[in-house]
Amino acid sequence: MSNQSAPEPPKHPRRRRRHTRTPVGASPGTLQPAPDALPPQIAAIGFGPQGVVERTPIDLEEIAAMRASCNVTWIDVTGFGDVATLKHLGEMFGLHRLALEDVVSVQQRAKVEDYGSHEFVVLRMVDPTAVQETEQLCLFVGPGFVLTFQERPGDCFEPVRQRLRDPSGQMQKRGSDYLAYALLDAVVDAYFPVLERLDARLEAIEDLILGTGGEAAVRELYAQRRCMLELRRAIWPLREATGTLVRGETKHFSAGVLPYLRDVHDHVVQLLDLLENCREMSSSLIDLHMSTNNNRLNEVIKLLTIISTIFIPLTFLVGIYGMNFDVMPELHLWWGYPACLGVGVLVAVSMLLWFRRRRWI
Amino acid sequence: MSNQSAPEPPKHPRRRRRHTRTPVGASPGTLQPAPDALPPQIAAIGFGPQGVVERTPIDLEEIAAMRASCNVTWIDVTGFGDVATLKHLGEMFGLHRLALEDVVSVQQRAKVEDYGSHEFVVLRMVDPTAVQETEQLCLFVGPGFVLTFQERPGDCFEPVRQRLRDPSGQMQKRGSDYLAYALLDAVVDAYFPVLERLDARLEAIEDLILGTGGEAAVRELYAQRRCMLELRRAIWPLREATGTLVRGETKHFSAGVLPYLRDVHDHVVQLLDLLENCREMSSSLIDLHMSTNNNRLNEVIKLLTIISTIFIPLTFLVGIYGMNFDVMPELHLWWGYPACLGVGVLVAVSMLLWFRRRRWI
Amino acid sequence: MSNQSAPEPPKHPRRRRRHTRTPVGASPGTLQPAPDALPPQIAAIGFGPQGVVERTPIDLEEIAAMRASCNVTWIDVTGFGDVATLKHLGEMFGLHRLALEDVVSVQQRAKVEDYGSHEFVVLRMVDPTAVQETEQLCLFVGPGFVLTFQERPGDCFEPVRQRLRDPSGQMQKRGSDYLAYALLDAVVDAYFPVLERLDARLEAIEDLILGTGGEAAVRELYAQRRCMLELRRAIWPLREATGTLVRGETKHFSAGVLPYLRDVHDHVVQLLDLLENCREMSSSLIDLHMSTNNNRLNEVIKLLTIISTIFIPLTFLVGIYGMNFDVMPELHLWWGYPACLGVGVLVAVSMLLWFRRRRWI
Amino acid sequence: MSNQSAPEPPKHPRRRRRHTRTPVGASPGTLQPAPDALPPQIAAIGFGPQGVVERTPIDLEEIAAMRASCNVTWIDVTGFGDVATLKHLGEMFGLHRLALEDVVSVQQRAKVEDYGSHEFVVLRMVDPTAVQETEQLCLFVGPGFVLTFQERPGDCFEPVRQRLRDPSGQMQKRGSDYLAYALLDAVVDAYFPVLERLDARLEAIEDLILGTGGEAAVRELYAQRRCMLELRRAIWPLREATGTLVRGETKHFSAGVLPYLRDVHDHVVQLLDLLENCREMSSSLIDLHMSTNNNRLNEVIKLLTIISTIFIPLTFLVGIYGMNFDVMPELHLWWGYPACLGVGVLVAVSMLLWFRRRRWI
Amino acid sequence: MSNQSAPEPPKHPRRRRRHTRTPVGASPGTLQPAPDALPPQIAAIGFGPQGVVERTPIDLEEIAAMRASCNVTWIDVTGFGDVATLKHLGEMFGLHRLALEDVVSVQQRAKVEDYGSHEFVVLRMVDPTAVQETEQLCLFVGPGFVLTFQERPGDCFEPVRQRLRDPSGQMQKRGSDYLAYALLDAVVDAYFPVLERLDARLEAIEDLILGTGGEAAVRELYAQRRCMLELRRAIWPLREATGTLVRGETKHFSAGVLPYLRDVHDHVVQLLDLLENCREMSSSLIDLHMSTNNNRLNEVIKLLTIISTIFIPLTFLVGIYGMNFDVMPELHLWWGYPACLGVGVLVAVSMLLWFRRRRWI
């Protein structure tokens, strides 16, 4: 009953978050990455009047040189398995130790924080190549540099890198704030395909419910609702964060970038709209399933009742003339048998008529 | 059971939005219309002290001439299949490239944005001739011009055009802000018939539920709820947008137009009120359906129970005297048969009385 | 089952609102009353140092005279079937054309608007003599005049008129703002009996549910919920409106009247409280009905199961000895029949004991 | 089934509020007490440097004398059956006529109002000796006096009176605002035992549901929910009222009393927290009841199905060999009867095994 | 059916709060600890330039000496069984009597209050060694001292004590506000493991529901929901409290500590996010359970219907030929018996085919 060909059921992975919070009561700024954190890999792209320089991987010493020679440097760190590297980077760019602690504890809520010498943004990113999981992205913006920290390889920044490499593009002429905007924009836009897929799944579930129903639809629906919860947890705080950016309360984003940030904020609000829509649709679907199911139950029970109500009295009737009393005068009449059958037919037909009048059949 | 004559069931079209978002990570301002976007058709109406000039279609060169000779020019573009035309228009009127990007990505949230030299309004419009679908309307208002971009032919602006052509009307004497107000007003008012039809559908569903019930009502109700979700998605952000206009924070709408904008805003709030009403009614209807259904189930099961409870013991009774034991003294009494039937009648009648006392029948 | 003597079931009229919106895209200020609008009837009461003057009906020319001779004039117009009269009145009192348009489109949301030379208040009024329907009341307050527009004859202003006629009362000494307050107060207070009746109905439904239950209770409950929706739609925006008045943002209400307006506002808030209470009670009642119903279903099915479980095995038992095999030794034992009956009784009794232990009976 | 020994079921009184609103459209300040209002009884306590003076009952003339001789006078009026007395008191203390109207209409929402010469507080009070009902308490605070109006005898002020009489206590040294605080505090704290009792009832209902279930639990739960609604209606607006006091916007409460008022406000918020908790628990209980009930229904139906599924085919089987056809060869085989019984046993056992495999038994 | 091996079912303790509110109407500042309050045990840690001094237990006289010799003194009081000690401490540190009253009444809402000479924070703390219960923690911060009051022994401050003892740590160099932050941080972080355990329980319940279902899952779920309610009651007001601290409105926390407090506040918000997630998941689980259950019920009833619908007509059929009429010609045909059986098989097979076509089997 559950082997309907629902289009491409997503392998819903059991949610097993790696909880890498710093231990309770630990000193603030304690860096304690998850045991399975990957060793950091650092990629750097610098640009300025002289063009674009790209180094992957780069080691820590070269970074300083690149910063000196380029207007804007983008350091992209993937994996935080090595505390020393992180600390070194922190000192090099003057990062606040609380911000650095947030980088390695990968269950942060999306937020924007101003640490004076740099702006700190945390948000969750979907990986377009493996959509089921989101990872944490931390982004530092300061004068002349953007630092990003990702949990795992695989991101949605490839188009941004392309635009950076394009000598005719606008990207090379603008500052670190514009680069940061471009990265935020890429992260936010990568949620749209996820939501569109979610929407398509809900339509498939709807077909399932209106079709054969069954428990498969419910389980699938339940899985999708959990998925929505995850997404909402990722996107909801993002709205506050981008809202902060839009209000222009942050000094590391120049006024020229504000319209672009407003655009990002609009997209986040639109994502929430879409998600809210999916939520409402999913609860409508539950109602639909419930009442479809109830209707089916009613049909089944109606059938049972019709059959029982017709045949149980008849069985009683024929039971009477199966009795072995010595004195049963009807038994000896020649028209006894046809009369008995006739009464039975009469009962059955009148029952059927009554059912029809009540619109049961 | 589902062929009740519900008044004119709307052909609920499967929601297949054309997702024409710019690709993830693309440079801002990238114009990438949907592949099935129609080629742009431009209509222009200009007016001023010398009267009304109307050109349909108009080509890009003539627009400049018209702007020069008229106080106010309304350029109405339908379809964005040709990027070059859009870009040309953008340059001609000094439109911001982010706004232009929003024009072609047709899933924008309703909003009002101030780009200095012009005001940009996005909202969704119902087409009175084909109500099932809403399309995106973008509206630019600047000194002496109004620019509208529609996805498809067919709009609700015909009465506005009539009023423009009427030499005695007020329209010709007022500025571009008043024209923009008139267009917004037409779009908002076009939602009222849609909501009234929705309301009528809900009343029809109510009749269906209170009448024969059945699954048809539920499916129909579900379709209407989806419809409401769509409408809410269109109207809800509109409230914020018109609210912004009403607060007078926009410099392209003069103070004299503010009372009119307040009127539009009131209508949007009223639309939301009506929609909220429909929503509450629809969830009341679900409750009503559920409990009507349950009541019917109860009735069916009660009948089954009554019939079974009366006849199953009787069948057992007559079964006893159908047994073939050698020694069954009752069988040989002359009053055995009538006594047996009498006991049966007694059992049945007392059962019936008991059911009546419990108010089952 | 539905003929319980529920106290005075209200004849719930099918909600058929007259939708008299101005056509989509019409010029603002277009006066287009509903086709079934009544011809206007004008009543006037003026008062001042020289006492009270009352004219019913009054024609338009006399109004100017009365305004000149009285401190405050109250013009009460019932029905808007004649556009010319309305326009004439509008010019006479300098009413804004948007306000005048709102007067004739009878589905306005309650609101307060300041048009400079006069204050404009729209709200919905219950008619104490025919409570099922609310009608729209528009009220203009300006220096020395109050203008009210009602849809239909029948209002709740009789006590106010009495107080106006009373030479010893306070009314005659105060201005148009106090008169306007008195009218608003009368409209708001007229909702209290409606809510009390609603409350009484809910208690009757509760008795019905706890008593015999049945579908009648559900339908009645559903009708009351719709009634509540209507009331909420009328009262909810009223709160905003009176809130605006209380904040003293309107120049046509003097400071001395503010405490009275605060009193009106308190009453509106109290109405919403009562309504909210009714709403919560009604959803509690639905839960109660559902679970009462389920309990009854359980009882019915339990009975069916008890009877079936006892008699179906017994019927099988006696069926065995109704078989006609040649060799059935038990049939020829003299104690076969009593033994068979004994086994039957044993089975039945042990079943009954088992049911009792499980607390089914 | 409903005579379980639930601990001390509260006699839930039918809610019959005395609606003593002033008639619709009446002049503001009209004093119209309920017909069954008790005649007023006035108790007075005055204190000052010379100690405490207590007079119960006191007549109106003596009050003026007491006010002259004492720093602070507390006049406590119980019952408003006599309008003349109220009016006299009103004039004596300069009370606003709108406030006086609120005193006698006993369904006011809790609020705080500043009438210049005095502060007016309305709230609802539980009577610790008869908790089922709340009554309205009105409290006027002015320089040197506190006036309280209660509907009925019986209040929660006894401890305050004790503290007033205690010459060593702080009470006698402080002003009327501190006395008013003490009274408010007593009223608010008296709600805590009510909520604790409510909480205990909910736990008893939980035991009932998890135990034998039954309709008694649902009815009880429903009664408690109504109780909660009443409490919420009493406490919710109180929060706004005490909030107003805490913000220090009232000139009749000195700064020294503010921390105490903040304490009262905290308690009100805590009451709402507890109430909200009870509400959530009660809706959890409904879910629990529903699913417990469903589980029981499932069990019952499973039993029915098992019994029917086993015995109905067997009954058919034995029915076959009860037929009277002339030619039925099996009947004449010596092993026919045991074979038939054997097949029956086989069918039954395999059914049972199948049920076990499906985990039904 | 309920003995599934659900992983480590938590012993859900019946919630029996000790209600130790001061009696209704008591004088403010009355200290009345619960009868079962433990005798106070005082531990003190002082630190300053000369290092750390630790005294456990300490008596009241020594505290003054320690305060004189140390920069910051942390007095940790466990149990409030002795009023005299509390009063003495209150005088020594100049604590407000209302704050002191809050300390002993252990059902306070989390809050932050500024009493001029000291800051007062109340919150609830989980004990990591016995997680089921939360206890109230009161914290006073003033110049050079931190005072904490716990209900019971056992807290989550051990890591903080370790850091205090560490001469190389930052702790010793900072003021009382930093110490207070460290304590708050420890309390807030101790909630994370509790929520993670809750989350794990919900996943176990999900497995149970998708597996064998049964009532055990529902009861467990209900217990967890109550647990969540408790947690929410503890954490929700905490958000307001830490929000107050973050806004920097309190003069006892220096600007340098603000980023740390912001970190604490972020964690509280994150806790609420997680809790909200759990709540949504739990209500999804209820839906899932309901529909899984319904599906099972449907399966059972379908089986009953199939069996009954096939065999009840057959039983009637064979009942006919069990009748004893003298004249039943079919009985004497040699092919009567096989024909009768044939008809039976035909009926059964066609029924089965019909069921298959309806997809019931």
Short mmCIF file of C-alpha atoms in Angstrom, two decimals, chain D residues 156 159-160 163 170 174 178 181-182 185-187 189-190 192-193 196 199 203-204 206-207 209-211 259-260 262-263 266-267 269-270 273-274 276-277 280-281 283-285 287-288 290-292 294-299 301-302 304-305 308-310 312-313 315-316 319-330 351 354-355 358-361, chain E residues 1 4 12 14-17 19 21-29 96-98 101-102 107-109 111 113-115 212 214-216 218-219 222 225-226 229-230 232-233 236-237 279 286 289-290 293-294 296-297 299-301 303-304 307-308 311-312 314-315 317-319 321-324 328 330-338 340-341 344:
data_model
loop_
_atom_site.label_atom_id
_atom_site.label_comp_id
_atom_site.label_asym_id
_atom_site.label_seq_id
_atom_site.Cartn_x
_atom_site.Cartn_y
_atom_site.Cartn_z
CA CYS D 156 -9.21 39.66 51.96
CA PRO D 159 -4.50 41.09 57.59
CA VAL D 160 -4.20 44.70 56.46
CA ARG D 163 -1.34 45.60 60.56
CA GLN D 170 5.08 50.67 59.75
CA ARG D 174 2.89 56.12 56.16
CA TYR D 178 1.05 53.01 51.16
CA TYR D 181 -0.60 49.60 48.01
CA ALA D 182 -1.23 47.28 50.97
CA ASP D 185 -1.17 43.68 47.40
CA ALA D 186 -3.70 41.79 49.50
CA VAL D 187 -6.09 41.51 46.55
CA ASP D 189 -1.91 37.78 46.63
CA ALA D 190 -5.34 36.32 47.29
CA PHE D 192 -2.37 32.66 44.43
CA PRO D 193 -4.30 30.10 46.52
CA GLU D 196 -2.81 26.58 43.37
CA ASP D 199 -3.36 23.38 39.56
CA GLU D 203 -3.41 17.04 38.50
CA ALA D 204 -6.44 15.18 39.81
CA GLU D 206 -4.71 13.92 34.92
CA ASP D 207 -4.89 10.99 37.33
CA ILE D 209 -7.57 10.39 32.58
CA LEU D 210 -4.58 8.11 32.98
CA GLY D 211 -6.67 5.91 35.28
CA PRO D 259 9.26 49.64 44.63
CA TYR D 260 6.29 48.16 46.47
CA ARG D 262 6.66 47.06 41.30
CA ASP D 263 6.45 44.07 43.63
CA ASP D 266 5.63 41.30 39.49
CA HIS D 267 3.08 39.21 41.32
CA VAL D 269 2.81 38.90 35.95
CA GLN D 270 3.57 35.75 37.89
CA ASP D 273 2.43 32.96 34.03
CA LEU D 274 0.84 30.39 36.29
CA GLU D 276 -0.88 30.39 31.15
CA ASN D 277 0.78 27.24 32.42
CA GLU D 280 -1.28 24.84 28.33
CA MET D 281 -1.59 21.92 30.72
CA SER D 283 -4.93 21.63 26.44
CA SER D 284 -2.26 18.96 26.82
CA LEU D 285 -4.76 17.08 28.95
CA ASP D 287 -4.87 15.80 23.77
CA LEU D 288 -3.99 13.13 26.29
CA MET D 290 -8.32 12.14 23.15
CA SER D 291 -5.50 9.77 22.47
CA THR D 292 -6.14 7.65 25.56
CA ASN D 294 -8.73 6.48 20.91
CA ASN D 295 -6.38 3.85 22.19
CA ARG D 296 -9.19 2.32 24.20
CA LEU D 297 -11.49 2.39 21.22
CA ASN D 298 -8.79 0.66 19.19
CA GLU D 299 -8.47 -2.03 21.82
CA ILE D 301 -12.47 -2.80 18.12
CA LYS D 302 -9.47 -5.07 17.91
CA LEU D 304 -14.34 -7.38 18.21
CA THR D 305 -12.39 -8.00 15.06
CA SER D 308 -15.51 -12.07 14.66
CA THR D 309 -12.70 -13.00 12.33
CA ILE D 310 -12.18 -16.30 14.10
CA ILE D 312 -17.64 -16.10 11.66
CA PRO D 313 -15.81 -18.42 9.22
CA THR D 315 -19.89 -20.68 11.95
CA PHE D 316 -20.09 -20.84 8.19
CA GLY D 319 -23.42 -24.27 8.82
CA ILE D 320 -22.43 -26.23 5.70
CA TYR D 321 -22.83 -29.58 7.41
CA GLY D 322 -26.10 -28.49 8.93
CA MET D 323 -27.62 -28.45 5.44
CA ASN D 324 -30.16 -31.09 4.58
CA PHE D 325 -29.15 -32.06 1.04
CA ASP D 326 -29.82 -35.68 0.23
CA VAL D 327 -26.43 -36.17 -1.32
CA MET D 328 -23.67 -34.95 0.98
CA PRO D 329 -21.08 -37.72 0.97
CA GLU D 330 -18.91 -36.24 3.76
CA MET D 351 -5.83 -16.86 12.60
CA TRP D 354 -1.50 -14.27 12.24
CA PHE D 355 -2.88 -11.87 14.83
CA ARG D 358 0.74 -8.54 13.59
CA ARG D 359 1.15 -7.83 17.35
CA TRP D 360 -2.58 -7.50 17.89
CA ILE D 361 -2.59 -9.92 20.77
CA MET E 1 2.24 -3.71 24.55
CA GLN E 4 8.97 -1.73 24.53
CA HIS E 12 9.09 11.84 35.62
CA ARG E 14 5.24 14.51 40.06
CA ARG E 15 5.59 18.21 40.14
CA ARG E 16 5.11 19.22 43.75
CA ARG E 17 6.33 22.73 44.11
CA HIS E 19 4.74 27.03 47.64
CA ARG E 21 4.78 32.50 49.40
CA THR E 22 4.48 34.97 52.22
CA PRO E 23 0.91 34.83 53.58
CA VAL E 24 -1.73 36.96 51.84
CA GLY E 25 -1.76 40.51 53.14
CA ALA E 26 1.45 40.14 55.10
CA SER E 27 3.66 43.17 55.62
CA PRO E 28 6.14 43.55 52.75
CA GLY E 29 9.56 42.29 53.62
CA HIS E 96 16.56 45.94 50.28
CA ARG E 97 13.93 44.13 52.35
CA LEU E 98 11.73 43.45 49.33
CA GLU E 101 11.65 38.66 50.80
CA ASP E 102 12.02 37.48 47.20
CA GLN E 107 8.70 30.73 43.16
CA GLN E 108 9.92 34.04 41.80
CA ARG E 109 9.96 34.86 38.11
CA LYS E 111 14.06 39.27 36.87
CA GLU E 113 16.12 44.78 39.67
CA ASP E 114 18.23 47.77 40.49
CA TYR E 115 18.14 48.72 44.17
CA THR E 212 4.76 -0.22 17.47
CA GLY E 214 0.85 2.23 21.65
CA GLU E 215 -0.17 4.30 24.57
CA ALA E 216 3.27 4.33 26.15
CA VAL E 218 1.61 9.19 24.27
CA ARG E 219 2.13 9.17 27.99
CA TYR E 222 2.76 14.11 27.58
CA ARG E 225 5.49 18.36 27.24
CA ARG E 226 5.05 19.11 30.90
CA LEU E 229 6.35 23.85 30.09
CA GLU E 230 8.49 23.93 33.22
CA ARG E 232 9.76 27.50 29.35
CA ARG E 233 8.52 28.99 32.57
CA TRP E 236 11.21 32.75 29.08
CA PRO E 237 11.38 35.50 31.73
CA ARG E 279 7.53 22.17 21.21
CA ILE E 286 1.01 14.18 18.36
CA HIS E 289 0.60 9.53 16.47
CA MET E 290 -3.00 10.41 15.81
CA ASN E 293 -3.29 5.33 15.15
CA ASN E 294 -6.13 6.15 12.81
CA ARG E 296 -4.17 1.22 12.28
CA LEU E 297 -7.79 1.51 13.27
CA GLU E 299 -6.71 -1.47 8.91
CA VAL E 300 -8.42 -3.34 11.72
CA ILE E 301 -11.89 -2.26 10.67
CA LEU E 303 -10.24 -6.61 8.04
CA LEU E 304 -13.42 -6.95 10.09
CA ILE E 307 -14.33 -11.07 6.77
CA SER E 308 -17.90 -10.16 7.71
CA PHE E 311 -18.92 -14.86 5.39
CA ILE E 312 -22.18 -13.36 6.61
CA LEU E 314 -22.45 -17.33 2.95
CA THR E 315 -23.72 -18.26 6.39
CA LEU E 317 -26.88 -19.24 2.20
CA VAL E 318 -26.05 -22.42 4.04
CA GLY E 319 -28.67 -21.47 6.62
CA TYR E 321 -30.59 -25.35 3.19
CA GLY E 322 -30.53 -26.13 6.86
CA MET E 323 -34.25 -25.39 7.02
CA ASN E 324 -36.61 -28.30 7.60
CA MET E 328 -37.60 -28.05 -0.68
CA GLU E 330 -33.29 -28.40 -4.32
CA LEU E 331 -32.44 -30.69 -1.44
CA HIS E 332 -33.23 -33.77 -3.46
CA LEU E 333 -31.23 -32.94 -6.57
CA TRP E 334 -27.99 -34.82 -6.71
CA TRP E 335 -26.14 -31.72 -7.83
CA GLY E 336 -27.77 -29.52 -5.16
CA TYR E 337 -24.94 -29.71 -2.68
CA PRO E 338 -22.06 -28.99 -5.10
CA CYS E 340 -24.71 -24.62 -3.35
CA LEU E 341 -21.00 -24.77 -2.50
CA GLY E 344 -20.75 -19.79 -2.15
#
